[in-house]
């Protein structure tokens, strides 16, 4: 189902008509156009209704699946899916128990329902998985727990758990004398792993509701070139040091809603991508999520920004111990545009250095191409942080029409970026903007057009204030490397900050009557090479 001229128009025309043909399983609308599968939809007698209801639901226990987690249930689960798919669709029920499995192939018009107390447990033996094809990098591996390609009207639902058993695919990690993991240390993956755990490709009208997904070997949920996707009420839990464990990845997807999810993981919690082999990503709404990760809470792009991304809304999300709440990266020539972020709050209190509650970055690709970021509104953010909002753009790139409005930043401590910036190796830190990378200010912008910063408030720590105990991490690790940093917490500020640092901006509007620098000795604004400016306050 690759991109073509008429596909979007056809999908939109079909969306309403499909909704008139829905079958409802446990409150999930699947849009099964082929037949009505819910009891009571036929005009015939009660016996017909009863027969159809029974035929549309099939428990894997009835087919002989082992519920103890000691014997593979892959073949039985697949038999149930295939049997219902051949009959036009229905619900495969995973009841209470633990079911050991390799690769399961989801099919059109099938709902996989994991009931309360049910666990699909990934086999620790990679030979139990059906190898598919390699993707563009080491995280798109051939092995998956649930896989689908070119399907429609399918769902994964219920209050049960999908456990990837990912630790079997991790390398040994450092432990203390009590056998506990030494923190902070990045866990590394084995060369072969189950990633993405759930991989759905080229499909339409996909629902993932209410399930718990845990301990993936790499990426957890990945959808590629899919349309009309709804991910709601999903709980995803991993170690905050686990290897490349993105929670939700959306590559080349369109018309997507992600809402009401709880995510604790390492690497990116929700990441929108465009890959070398994907379409553009368009029309994505992310709402009401609670997120904890040492990387980015909601991210667009980075090293996967080959095509454009547009029309994205992020709202009403909270972040705990997340080094970057929200980040946009154009590093492969893609244009990221028409993006709103509203009503976000939380803290960047991860055991890391160089935290950035918001980051926008445009960087030239290795082949010389360069994209941009434009038409971005970020409104109503409240955060506790020791880092900076950081916006940078390489020459010939686009960074324009950026609005930052109604923000409150509170500093329990102030990290000095200058000793760290020059040696930073993360590919998501602006190494070509050394002055901006080291700039001492709450908001740092280098190379932009049409920038508005309005109603910014910064609460600096008092000179004699104690650093809160929760922020006094004995060791902090650096993203993109294994370097460990140790800090002196005897005072809250090891550098004084401007409120705003701006360089090379055409079209600047500043109106922040209540903001001040961290010291009376500094101006609140440090402005360099600025044209068409309007500094109101």
Short mmCIF file of C-alpha atoms in Angstrom, two decimals:
data_model
loop_
_atom_site.label_atom_id
_atom_site.label_comp_id
_atom_site.label_asym_id
_atom_site.label_seq_id
_atom_site.Cartn_x
_atom_site.Cartn_y
_atom_site.Cartn_z
CA UNK A 1 0.00 0.00 0.00
CA UNK A 2 2.66 2.48 -1.01
CA UNK A 3 1.79 6.12 -1.66
CA UNK A 4 -0.12 7.00 -4.81
CA UNK A 5 -2.00 9.94 -6.23
CA UNK A 6 -5.49 8.98 -5.14
CA UNK A 7 -4.91 7.04 -1.92
CA UNK A 8 -5.47 9.85 0.58
CA UNK A 9 -8.68 10.98 -1.13
CA UNK A 10 -9.97 7.41 -1.27
CA UNK A 11 -9.17 6.84 2.42
CA UNK A 12 -11.06 9.95 3.43
CA UNK A 13 -14.08 8.98 1.32
CA UNK A 14 -14.06 5.49 2.80
CA UNK A 15 -13.65 6.62 6.39
CA UNK A 16 -17.29 7.64 6.94
CA UNK A 17 -18.70 4.75 4.95
CA UNK A 18 -16.59 2.29 6.94
CA UNK A 19 -17.88 3.75 10.18
CA UNK A 20 -21.40 2.76 9.09
CA UNK A 21 -20.27 -0.85 8.78
CA UNK A 22 -18.53 -1.25 12.10
CA UNK A 23 -18.48 -4.26 14.35
CA UNK A 24 -17.81 -3.46 17.99
CA UNK A 25 -15.59 -5.72 20.07
CA UNK A 26 -15.22 -4.67 23.71
CA UNK A 27 -15.91 -1.05 22.79
CA UNK A 28 -13.40 -0.94 19.89
CA UNK A 29 -14.75 0.05 16.48
CA UNK A 30 -12.98 -1.97 13.80
CA UNK A 31 -14.89 -0.99 10.67
CA UNK A 32 -15.26 -4.51 9.31
CA UNK A 33 -16.86 -3.90 5.93
CA UNK A 34 -17.13 -7.55 5.01
CA UNK A 35 -19.79 -8.56 7.54
CA UNK A 36 -21.41 -7.65 10.86
CA UNK A 37 -19.80 -9.77 13.53
CA UNK A 38 -21.59 -8.62 16.67
CA UNK A 39 -24.43 -10.68 18.02
CA UNK A 40 -27.78 -9.18 17.16
CA UNK A 41 -26.87 -7.62 13.81
CA UNK A 42 -28.76 -10.15 11.66
CA UNK A 43 -32.44 -9.83 10.85
CA UNK A 44 -32.94 -13.57 11.32
CA UNK A 45 -33.92 -15.39 14.53
CA UNK A 46 -32.21 -15.65 17.89
CA UNK A 47 -30.47 -18.92 16.98
CA UNK A 48 -28.72 -17.23 14.04
CA UNK A 49 -27.56 -14.43 16.32
CA UNK A 50 -26.17 -16.89 18.86
CA UNK A 51 -24.43 -18.96 16.21
CA UNK A 52 -22.74 -15.94 14.65
CA UNK A 53 -21.58 -14.59 18.02
CA UNK A 54 -19.95 -17.92 18.86
CA UNK A 55 -18.32 -18.19 15.47
CA UNK A 56 -16.85 -14.65 15.63
CA UNK A 57 -15.01 -15.28 18.94
CA UNK A 58 -12.46 -18.01 19.40
CA UNK A 59 -10.38 -18.69 22.50
CA UNK A 60 -6.94 -20.16 21.95
CA UNK A 61 -7.57 -22.44 24.93
CA UNK A 62 -10.29 -24.14 22.89
CA UNK A 63 -7.64 -25.02 20.31
CA UNK A 64 -5.29 -26.48 22.93
CA UNK A 65 -2.91 -23.60 23.76
CA UNK A 66 -0.69 -24.16 26.80
CA UNK A 67 -1.34 -21.47 29.43
CA UNK A 68 1.67 -22.17 31.66
CA UNK A 69 4.28 -20.38 29.54
CA UNK A 70 6.38 -23.54 29.22
CA UNK A 71 5.35 -24.71 25.75
CA UNK A 72 5.19 -22.70 22.57
CA UNK A 73 1.67 -21.58 21.68
CA UNK A 74 2.65 -19.88 18.40
CA UNK A 75 1.02 -22.43 16.11
CA UNK A 76 -2.24 -22.49 18.07
CA UNK A 77 -2.53 -18.69 18.15
CA UNK A 78 -1.85 -18.50 14.44
CA UNK A 79 -4.40 -21.23 13.75
CA UNK A 80 -7.06 -19.23 15.57
CA UNK A 81 -6.21 -16.09 13.59
CA UNK A 82 -6.19 -17.94 10.27
CA UNK A 83 -9.44 -19.77 11.01
CA UNK A 84 -11.37 -16.59 11.81
CA UNK A 85 -9.75 -14.65 8.96
CA UNK A 86 -10.87 -17.33 6.52
CA UNK A 87 -14.42 -16.97 7.84
CA UNK A 88 -14.42 -13.20 7.31
CA UNK A 89 -13.05 -12.00 10.64
CA UNK A 90 -13.60 -12.07 14.38
CA UNK A 91 -11.98 -11.94 17.79
CA UNK A 92 -9.13 -14.20 18.89
CA UNK A 93 -9.33 -14.38 22.68
CA UNK A 94 -6.16 -14.71 24.76
CA UNK A 95 -7.53 -15.68 28.20
CA UNK A 96 -5.88 -15.54 31.61
CA UNK A 97 -2.56 -17.38 31.58
CA UNK A 98 0.93 -17.10 30.10
CA UNK A 99 1.38 -18.06 26.47
CA UNK A 100 4.90 -18.47 25.13
CA UNK A 101 5.14 -17.47 21.50
CA UNK A 102 7.26 -16.58 18.52
CA UNK A 103 6.06 -14.53 15.55
CA UNK A 104 2.28 -14.08 15.19
CA UNK A 105 0.89 -12.76 11.90
CA UNK A 106 -2.09 -10.47 12.38
CA UNK A 107 -4.63 -10.43 9.53
CA UNK A 108 -7.43 -8.23 8.24
CA UNK A 109 -10.70 -8.09 10.22
CA UNK A 110 -9.09 -9.72 13.27
CA UNK A 111 -9.14 -8.40 16.81
CA UNK A 112 -6.52 -9.90 19.12
CA UNK A 113 -8.09 -9.55 22.58
CA UNK A 114 -5.82 -10.05 25.60
CA UNK A 115 -8.04 -10.48 28.61
CA UNK A 116 -7.14 -9.37 32.12
CA UNK A 117 -4.45 -11.68 33.46
CA UNK A 118 -3.34 -12.82 30.01
CA UNK A 119 0.31 -12.55 28.94
CA UNK A 120 1.78 -13.12 25.52
CA UNK A 121 5.38 -13.92 26.44
CA UNK A 122 8.04 -13.63 23.77
CA UNK A 123 10.23 -16.68 23.38
CA UNK A 124 13.85 -16.20 24.53
CA UNK A 125 14.96 -18.27 21.50
CA UNK A 126 15.32 -16.16 18.36
CA UNK A 127 14.89 -19.30 16.24
CA UNK A 128 11.24 -19.36 17.34
CA UNK A 129 10.61 -16.17 15.34
CA UNK A 130 9.94 -16.03 11.61
CA UNK A 131 12.60 -13.80 9.99
CA UNK A 132 11.14 -11.11 7.75
CA UNK A 133 13.37 -8.43 6.16
CA UNK A 134 15.90 -5.97 7.50
CA UNK A 135 14.91 -2.32 7.59
CA UNK A 136 17.11 0.73 7.22
CA UNK A 137 19.01 0.31 10.48
CA UNK A 138 19.85 -2.08 13.31
CA UNK A 139 16.57 -1.39 15.12
CA UNK A 140 14.37 -2.56 12.22
CA UNK A 141 15.41 -6.17 12.51
CA UNK A 142 13.74 -9.18 10.82
CA UNK A 143 12.31 -10.65 14.04
CA UNK A 144 9.01 -9.55 15.59
CA UNK A 145 6.44 -10.86 18.06
CA UNK A 146 3.39 -9.49 16.21
CA UNK A 147 3.72 -8.69 12.50
CA UNK A 148 1.34 -7.49 9.81
CA UNK A 149 1.65 -6.23 6.26
CA UNK A 150 -1.04 -4.87 3.96
CA UNK A 151 -4.01 -5.54 6.24
CA UNK A 152 -7.05 -3.49 7.21
CA UNK A 153 -9.57 -3.26 10.03
CA UNK A 154 -7.56 -5.01 12.73
CA UNK A 155 -7.01 -4.45 16.44
CA UNK A 156 -4.93 -5.44 19.46
CA UNK A 157 -6.98 -4.79 22.60
CA UNK A 158 -7.65 -5.75 26.20
CA UNK A 159 -6.22 -5.44 29.68
CA UNK A 160 -3.61 -8.16 29.19
CA UNK A 161 0.15 -7.91 28.64
CA UNK A 162 2.52 -8.36 25.73
CA UNK A 163 5.91 -9.13 27.31
CA UNK A 164 8.80 -9.10 24.87
CA UNK A 165 11.13 -10.92 27.28
CA UNK A 166 13.69 -8.41 26.07
CA UNK A 167 16.36 -9.05 28.68
CA UNK A 168 17.27 -12.26 26.85
CA UNK A 169 18.38 -10.02 23.98
CA UNK A 170 20.46 -7.64 26.11
CA UNK A 171 24.16 -7.90 26.70
CA UNK A 172 25.27 -8.45 30.32
CA UNK A 173 25.40 -5.18 32.24
CA UNK A 174 27.30 -3.95 35.28
CA UNK A 175 25.87 -5.02 38.65
CA UNK A 176 26.71 -4.15 42.25
CA UNK A 177 27.44 -6.62 45.06
CA UNK A 178 23.72 -7.15 45.62
CA UNK A 179 23.20 -8.00 41.95
CA UNK A 180 21.44 -4.74 41.16
CA UNK A 181 22.19 -2.74 38.06
CA UNK A 182 24.74 0.03 38.53
CA UNK A 183 23.15 3.34 37.49
CA UNK A 184 23.44 5.32 35.33
CA UNK A 185 24.75 2.95 32.65
CA UNK A 186 23.36 2.31 29.17
CA UNK A 187 22.40 -1.31 28.53
CA UNK A 188 23.54 -2.64 25.17
CA UNK A 189 21.61 -5.01 22.92
CA UNK A 190 22.83 -8.20 21.32
CA UNK A 191 23.33 -8.13 17.57
CA UNK A 192 20.11 -10.10 17.03
CA UNK A 193 17.01 -8.98 18.89
CA UNK A 194 13.23 -8.79 18.59
CA UNK A 195 12.77 -5.29 17.20
CA UNK A 196 10.26 -3.88 16.61
CA UNK A 197 8.26 -6.06 18.98
CA UNK A 198 5.01 -5.13 17.19
CA UNK A 199 5.55 -4.22 13.53
CA UNK A 200 2.59 -3.22 11.35
CA UNK A 201 3.21 -2.14 7.75
CA UNK A 202 1.24 -0.68 4.82
CA UNK A 203 -2.08 -1.10 6.62
CA UNK A 204 -5.28 0.82 7.30
CA UNK A 205 -7.72 1.22 10.20
CA UNK A 206 -5.54 -0.21 12.94
CA UNK A 207 -6.46 0.00 16.64
CA UNK A 208 -4.21 -0.71 19.63
CA UNK A 209 -6.16 -0.16 22.84
CA UNK A 210 -5.59 -0.69 26.57
CA UNK A 211 -2.90 -3.38 26.47
CA UNK A 212 0.35 -3.33 28.43
CA UNK A 213 3.54 -3.72 26.41
CA UNK A 214 6.74 -4.38 28.33
CA UNK A 215 10.39 -5.34 28.02
CA UNK A 216 10.82 -5.13 24.30
CA UNK A 217 14.17 -6.20 22.87
CA UNK A 218 14.35 -2.89 20.97
CA UNK A 219 11.57 -0.76 19.50
CA UNK A 220 8.20 -1.67 21.05
CA UNK A 221 5.42 -0.57 18.66
CA UNK A 222 6.21 0.45 15.08
CA UNK A 223 3.75 1.36 12.35
CA UNK A 224 5.08 1.94 8.83
CA UNK A 225 3.13 3.68 6.05
CA UNK A 226 -0.20 3.09 7.80
CA UNK A 227 -3.42 5.13 7.62
CA UNK A 228 -6.17 5.71 10.19
CA UNK A 229 -4.36 4.49 13.28
CA UNK A 230 -5.62 4.82 16.85
CA UNK A 231 -3.40 4.02 19.85
CA UNK A 232 -5.31 4.62 23.07
CA UNK A 233 -4.88 3.75 26.74
CA UNK A 234 -1.73 1.71 26.14
CA UNK A 235 0.79 1.17 28.94
CA UNK A 236 4.42 0.67 27.87
CA UNK A 237 7.08 -0.07 30.48
CA UNK A 238 10.80 -0.71 30.09
CA UNK A 239 13.97 0.06 31.98
CA UNK A 240 15.00 3.70 31.51
CA UNK A 241 18.43 2.32 30.50
CA UNK A 242 17.19 -0.37 28.08
CA UNK A 243 18.73 -0.37 24.58
CA UNK A 244 16.98 1.57 21.80
CA UNK A 245 13.60 0.88 23.35
CA UNK A 246 11.43 3.44 21.57
CA UNK A 247 7.88 3.02 22.85
CA UNK A 248 5.82 4.13 19.82
CA UNK A 249 7.35 4.80 16.39
CA UNK A 250 5.24 6.15 13.53
CA UNK A 251 7.05 6.08 10.17
CA UNK A 252 5.31 7.50 7.11
CA UNK A 253 1.92 7.27 8.85
CA UNK A 254 -1.13 9.47 8.29
CA UNK A 255 -4.32 10.24 10.18
CA UNK A 256 -3.09 8.97 13.54
CA UNK A 257 -4.31 9.51 17.10
CA UNK A 258 -2.19 8.60 20.15
CA UNK A 259 -3.94 9.32 23.45
CA UNK A 260 -4.20 8.44 27.14
CA UNK A 261 -1.00 6.38 27.21
CA UNK A 262 1.43 5.79 30.08
CA UNK A 263 5.02 5.32 28.89
CA UNK A 264 8.20 4.60 30.82
CA UNK A 265 11.13 3.66 28.63
CA UNK A 266 14.60 4.50 27.37
CA UNK A 267 15.13 6.20 24.02
CA UNK A 268 12.18 8.05 22.57
CA UNK A 269 8.69 7.60 24.01
CA UNK A 270 6.71 8.70 20.94
CA UNK A 271 8.67 9.30 17.75
CA UNK A 272 7.45 10.37 14.33
CA UNK A 273 9.83 9.38 11.54
CA UNK A 274 10.24 9.42 7.80
CA UNK A 275 12.58 6.74 6.55
CA UNK A 276 14.44 6.29 3.26
CA UNK A 277 11.71 3.86 2.19
CA UNK A 278 8.67 5.55 3.78
CA UNK A 279 6.13 8.17 2.75
CA UNK A 280 5.69 11.55 4.38
CA UNK A 281 4.16 11.64 7.87
CA UNK A 282 0.99 13.74 8.12
CA UNK A 283 -1.92 14.54 10.42
CA UNK A 284 -0.94 13.13 13.80
CA UNK A 285 -2.58 14.07 17.12
CA UNK A 286 -0.93 13.17 20.45
CA UNK A 287 -2.92 13.89 23.61
CA UNK A 288 -3.16 13.17 27.33
CA UNK A 289 -0.04 11.05 27.74
CA UNK A 290 2.16 10.59 30.82
CA UNK A 291 5.78 9.98 29.86
CA UNK A 292 9.08 9.13 31.55
CA UNK A 293 12.24 8.61 29.51
CA UNK A 294 15.90 9.61 29.64
CA UNK A 295 15.65 10.64 25.98
CA UNK A 296 12.83 12.52 24.20
CA UNK A 297 9.20 12.43 25.25
CA UNK A 298 7.73 13.36 21.86
CA UNK A 299 10.11 13.64 18.92
CA UNK A 300 9.91 14.30 15.22
CA UNK A 301 12.82 13.31 13.04
CA UNK A 302 16.52 13.21 13.97
CA UNK A 303 18.39 10.72 11.80
CA UNK A 304 15.03 9.62 10.36
CA UNK A 305 13.77 12.79 8.67
CA UNK A 306 14.20 11.88 4.99
CA UNK A 307 10.69 12.94 3.92
CA UNK A 308 8.48 15.77 5.14
CA UNK A 309 6.34 15.76 8.28
CA UNK A 310 3.41 18.09 8.71
CA UNK A 311 0.21 18.88 10.60
CA UNK A 312 1.08 17.51 14.04
CA UNK A 313 -0.60 18.42 17.33
CA UNK A 314 0.74 17.57 20.81
CA UNK A 315 -1.39 18.56 23.81
CA UNK A 316 -1.98 17.91 27.51
CA UNK A 317 1.07 15.73 28.20
CA UNK A 318 3.20 15.47 31.32
CA UNK A 319 6.82 14.38 31.60
CA UNK A 320 8.81 12.91 34.47
CA UNK A 321 12.62 12.67 34.45
CA UNK A 322 12.61 13.32 30.71
CA UNK A 323 15.70 15.06 29.36
CA UNK A 324 13.76 16.56 26.42
CA UNK A 325 9.99 16.98 26.57
CA UNK A 326 9.62 17.77 22.90
CA UNK A 327 12.11 17.93 20.03
CA UNK A 328 12.13 18.51 16.26
CA UNK A 329 15.13 17.43 14.20
CA UNK A 330 15.58 17.82 10.45
CA UNK A 331 18.85 16.08 9.66
CA UNK A 332 18.15 14.30 6.35
CA UNK A 333 16.57 17.00 4.19
CA UNK A 334 12.95 16.74 5.34
CA UNK A 335 10.71 19.71 6.11
CA UNK A 336 8.89 19.65 9.49
CA UNK A 337 6.00 22.10 9.43
CA UNK A 338 2.64 23.13 10.86
CA UNK A 339 3.18 21.84 14.39
CA UNK A 340 1.48 22.88 17.64
CA UNK A 341 2.45 21.98 21.20
CA UNK A 342 0.15 23.08 24.02
CA UNK A 343 -0.31 22.46 27.75
CA UNK A 344 2.77 20.45 28.67
CA UNK A 345 4.42 20.18 32.06
CA UNK A 346 7.01 18.17 33.96
CA UNK A 347 10.68 17.97 34.82
CA UNK A 348 13.95 17.12 33.08
CA UNK A 349 15.38 15.45 36.19
CA UNK A 350 17.09 12.55 34.43
CA UNK A 351 20.54 11.31 35.41
CA UNK A 352 21.95 13.04 32.34
CA UNK A 353 23.83 16.18 31.38
CA UNK A 354 22.72 18.79 28.82
CA UNK A 355 18.99 18.41 29.29
CA UNK A 356 16.80 20.51 27.00
CA UNK A 357 13.06 20.71 27.72
CA UNK A 358 12.50 21.88 24.13
CA UNK A 359 14.85 21.51 21.17
CA UNK A 360 14.52 22.44 17.50
CA UNK A 361 17.46 21.60 15.23
CA UNK A 362 18.12 21.77 11.48
CA UNK A 363 21.35 20.21 10.30
CA UNK A 364 22.84 19.59 6.87
CA UNK A 365 22.80 15.93 5.81
CA UNK A 366 25.95 14.06 4.82
CA UNK A 367 24.92 14.26 1.14
CA UNK A 368 24.70 18.05 1.40
CA UNK A 369 20.90 18.29 1.41
CA UNK A 370 19.20 20.37 4.06
CA UNK A 371 15.58 20.75 5.13
CA UNK A 372 13.92 22.87 7.73
CA UNK A 373 11.42 23.56 10.49
CA UNK A 374 8.66 26.14 10.11
CA UNK A 375 5.28 27.19 11.44
CA UNK A 376 5.70 25.93 15.01
CA UNK A 377 3.67 27.18 17.98
CA UNK A 378 4.63 26.06 21.50
CA UNK A 379 2.23 27.47 24.09
CA UNK A 380 1.67 26.89 27.81
CA UNK A 381 4.66 24.98 29.17
CA UNK A 382 5.58 24.66 32.84
CA UNK A 383 8.80 22.83 33.67
CA UNK A 384 11.45 22.24 36.29
CA UNK A 385 14.80 21.98 34.59
CA UNK A 386 18.54 22.52 34.89
CA UNK A 387 18.91 22.90 31.11
CA UNK A 388 17.92 25.19 28.24
CA UNK A 389 15.49 25.56 25.37
CA UNK A 390 17.79 25.18 22.36
CA UNK A 391 16.98 26.19 18.75
CA UNK A 392 19.67 25.98 16.04
CA UNK A 393 19.76 25.91 12.23
CA UNK A 394 22.65 25.34 9.84
CA UNK A 395 23.23 27.78 6.97
CA UNK A 396 20.87 27.33 4.00
CA UNK A 397 18.38 25.56 6.25
CA UNK A 398 14.95 26.86 7.21
CA UNK A 399 13.98 27.80 10.76
CA UNK A 400 11.11 30.23 10.52
CA UNK A 401 7.83 31.29 12.08
CA UNK A 402 8.60 29.96 15.55
CA UNK A 403 6.42 31.05 18.49
CA UNK A 404 7.28 30.34 22.14
CA UNK A 405 4.57 31.68 24.41
CA UNK A 406 3.41 31.42 28.03
CA UNK A 407 6.27 29.44 29.54
CA UNK A 408 7.38 29.07 33.13
CA UNK A 409 10.84 27.56 33.71
CA UNK A 410 11.95 26.83 37.29
CA UNK A 411 15.58 25.96 38.02
CA UNK A 412 16.30 23.78 41.09
CA UNK A 413 19.94 24.06 39.90
CA UNK A 414 21.70 25.67 36.94
CA UNK A 415 24.00 23.44 34.90
CA UNK A 416 26.87 25.22 33.17
CA UNK A 417 26.89 24.05 29.53
CA UNK A 418 30.29 25.51 28.65
CA UNK A 419 32.51 22.69 29.98
CA UNK A 420 30.25 20.12 28.26
CA UNK A 421 29.28 21.52 24.88
CA UNK A 422 32.59 21.27 23.02
CA UNK A 423 32.98 17.59 23.84
CA UNK A 424 29.35 16.57 23.26
CA UNK A 425 29.13 13.66 20.80
CA UNK A 426 25.39 13.07 20.58
CA UNK A 427 24.08 13.45 17.02
CA UNK A 428 21.15 15.36 18.51
CA UNK A 429 23.34 18.08 20.00
CA UNK A 430 24.29 20.97 17.65
CA UNK A 431 28.01 20.37 17.26
CA UNK A 432 28.22 22.89 14.40
CA UNK A 433 26.88 25.65 16.67
CA UNK A 434 29.49 25.74 19.40
CA UNK A 435 28.61 29.23 20.65
CA UNK A 436 24.93 28.35 20.96
CA UNK A 437 25.71 24.94 22.42
CA UNK A 438 27.67 26.61 25.20
CA UNK A 439 25.47 29.71 25.59
CA UNK A 440 24.45 30.54 29.13
CA UNK A 441 20.76 31.37 28.85
CA UNK A 442 17.38 29.78 29.51
CA UNK A 443 16.39 30.15 25.84
CA UNK A 444 19.05 29.92 23.11
CA UNK A 445 18.33 30.58 19.41
CA UNK A 446 20.91 30.58 16.61
CA UNK A 447 19.91 31.35 13.00
CA UNK A 448 16.16 31.83 12.56
CA UNK A 449 13.58 34.00 10.83
CA UNK A 450 10.44 35.35 12.45
CA UNK A 451 10.88 34.37 16.08
CA UNK A 452 8.43 35.33 18.84
CA UNK A 453 9.08 34.80 22.55
CA UNK A 454 6.29 36.11 24.74
CA UNK A 455 5.32 35.79 28.40
CA UNK A 456 8.40 33.84 29.46
CA UNK A 457 8.97 33.56 33.20
CA UNK A 458 12.14 32.05 34.69
CA UNK A 459 12.46 31.23 38.39
CA UNK A 460 16.14 31.14 39.28
CA UNK A 461 17.47 29.48 42.46
CA UNK A 462 18.43 31.81 45.29
CA UNK A 463 22.14 32.26 45.94
CA UNK A 464 22.07 30.38 49.22
CA UNK A 465 19.45 27.82 48.27
CA UNK A 466 20.19 24.13 48.68
CA UNK A 467 19.90 21.92 45.60
CA UNK A 468 16.91 19.63 46.21
CA UNK A 469 18.01 16.14 47.16
CA UNK A 470 16.09 14.63 44.25
CA UNK A 471 18.33 16.55 41.83
CA UNK A 472 21.62 15.57 43.49
CA UNK A 473 22.54 12.59 41.34
CA UNK A 474 25.91 11.16 42.33
CA UNK A 475 26.68 10.41 38.69
CA UNK A 476 25.23 11.68 35.42
CA UNK A 477 25.70 9.99 32.06
CA UNK A 478 26.02 11.73 28.70
CA UNK A 479 23.74 10.89 25.78
CA UNK A 480 25.55 9.43 22.78
CA UNK A 481 28.45 8.20 24.88
CA UNK A 482 29.22 6.34 28.08
CA UNK A 483 31.03 9.25 29.70
CA UNK A 484 30.15 9.73 33.37
CA UNK A 485 30.11 13.16 35.04
CA UNK A 486 30.23 13.88 38.77
CA UNK A 487 28.98 17.15 40.20
CA UNK A 488 29.42 19.37 43.21
CA UNK A 489 25.99 20.27 44.58
CA UNK A 490 27.22 22.63 47.28
CA UNK A 491 25.64 25.57 45.48
CA UNK A 492 22.73 25.76 43.03
CA UNK A 493 24.40 27.87 40.33
CA UNK A 494 27.77 27.24 38.70
CA UNK A 495 27.06 29.83 36.00
CA UNK A 496 24.91 32.93 35.62
CA UNK A 497 22.37 32.94 32.78
CA UNK A 498 20.68 35.47 30.55
CA UNK A 499 17.00 34.82 30.07
CA UNK A 500 17.33 34.80 26.26
CA UNK A 501 20.37 34.48 23.96
CA UNK A 502 19.75 35.18 20.27
CA UNK A 503 22.14 35.19 17.32
CA UNK A 504 21.52 35.76 13.61
CA UNK A 505 17.77 36.25 13.65
CA UNK A 506 15.72 38.20 11.13
CA UNK A 507 12.39 39.25 12.56
CA UNK A 508 12.41 39.09 16.37
CA UNK A 509 9.58 39.87 18.78
CA UNK A 510 10.26 39.77 22.54
CA UNK A 511 7.63 40.65 25.13
CA UNK A 512 8.49 39.22 28.54
CA UNK A 513 7.85 41.86 31.20
CA UNK A 514 8.45 39.57 34.17
CA UNK A 515 11.59 37.72 33.09
CA UNK A 516 15.04 38.52 34.47
CA UNK A 517 18.52 37.13 34.14
CA UNK A 518 19.91 35.01 36.97
CA UNK A 519 22.14 37.90 38.10
CA UNK A 520 21.75 41.65 38.35
CA UNK A 521 25.09 41.88 36.55
CA UNK A 522 23.64 40.46 33.32
CA UNK A 523 21.16 41.86 30.84
CA UNK A 524 18.13 39.66 30.48
CA UNK A 525 18.60 39.57 26.69
CA UNK A 526 21.83 38.95 24.81
CA UNK A 527 21.09 39.82 21.18
CA UNK A 528 23.62 39.53 18.33
CA UNK A 529 23.19 40.03 14.58
CA UNK A 530 19.46 40.69 14.84
CA UNK A 531 17.42 42.56 12.24
CA UNK A 532 13.79 43.68 12.23
CA UNK A 533 13.49 43.37 15.97
CA UNK A 534 10.70 44.52 18.25
CA UNK A 535 11.75 44.27 21.87
CA UNK A 536 8.71 45.36 23.83
CA UNK A 537 9.84 44.37 27.31
#
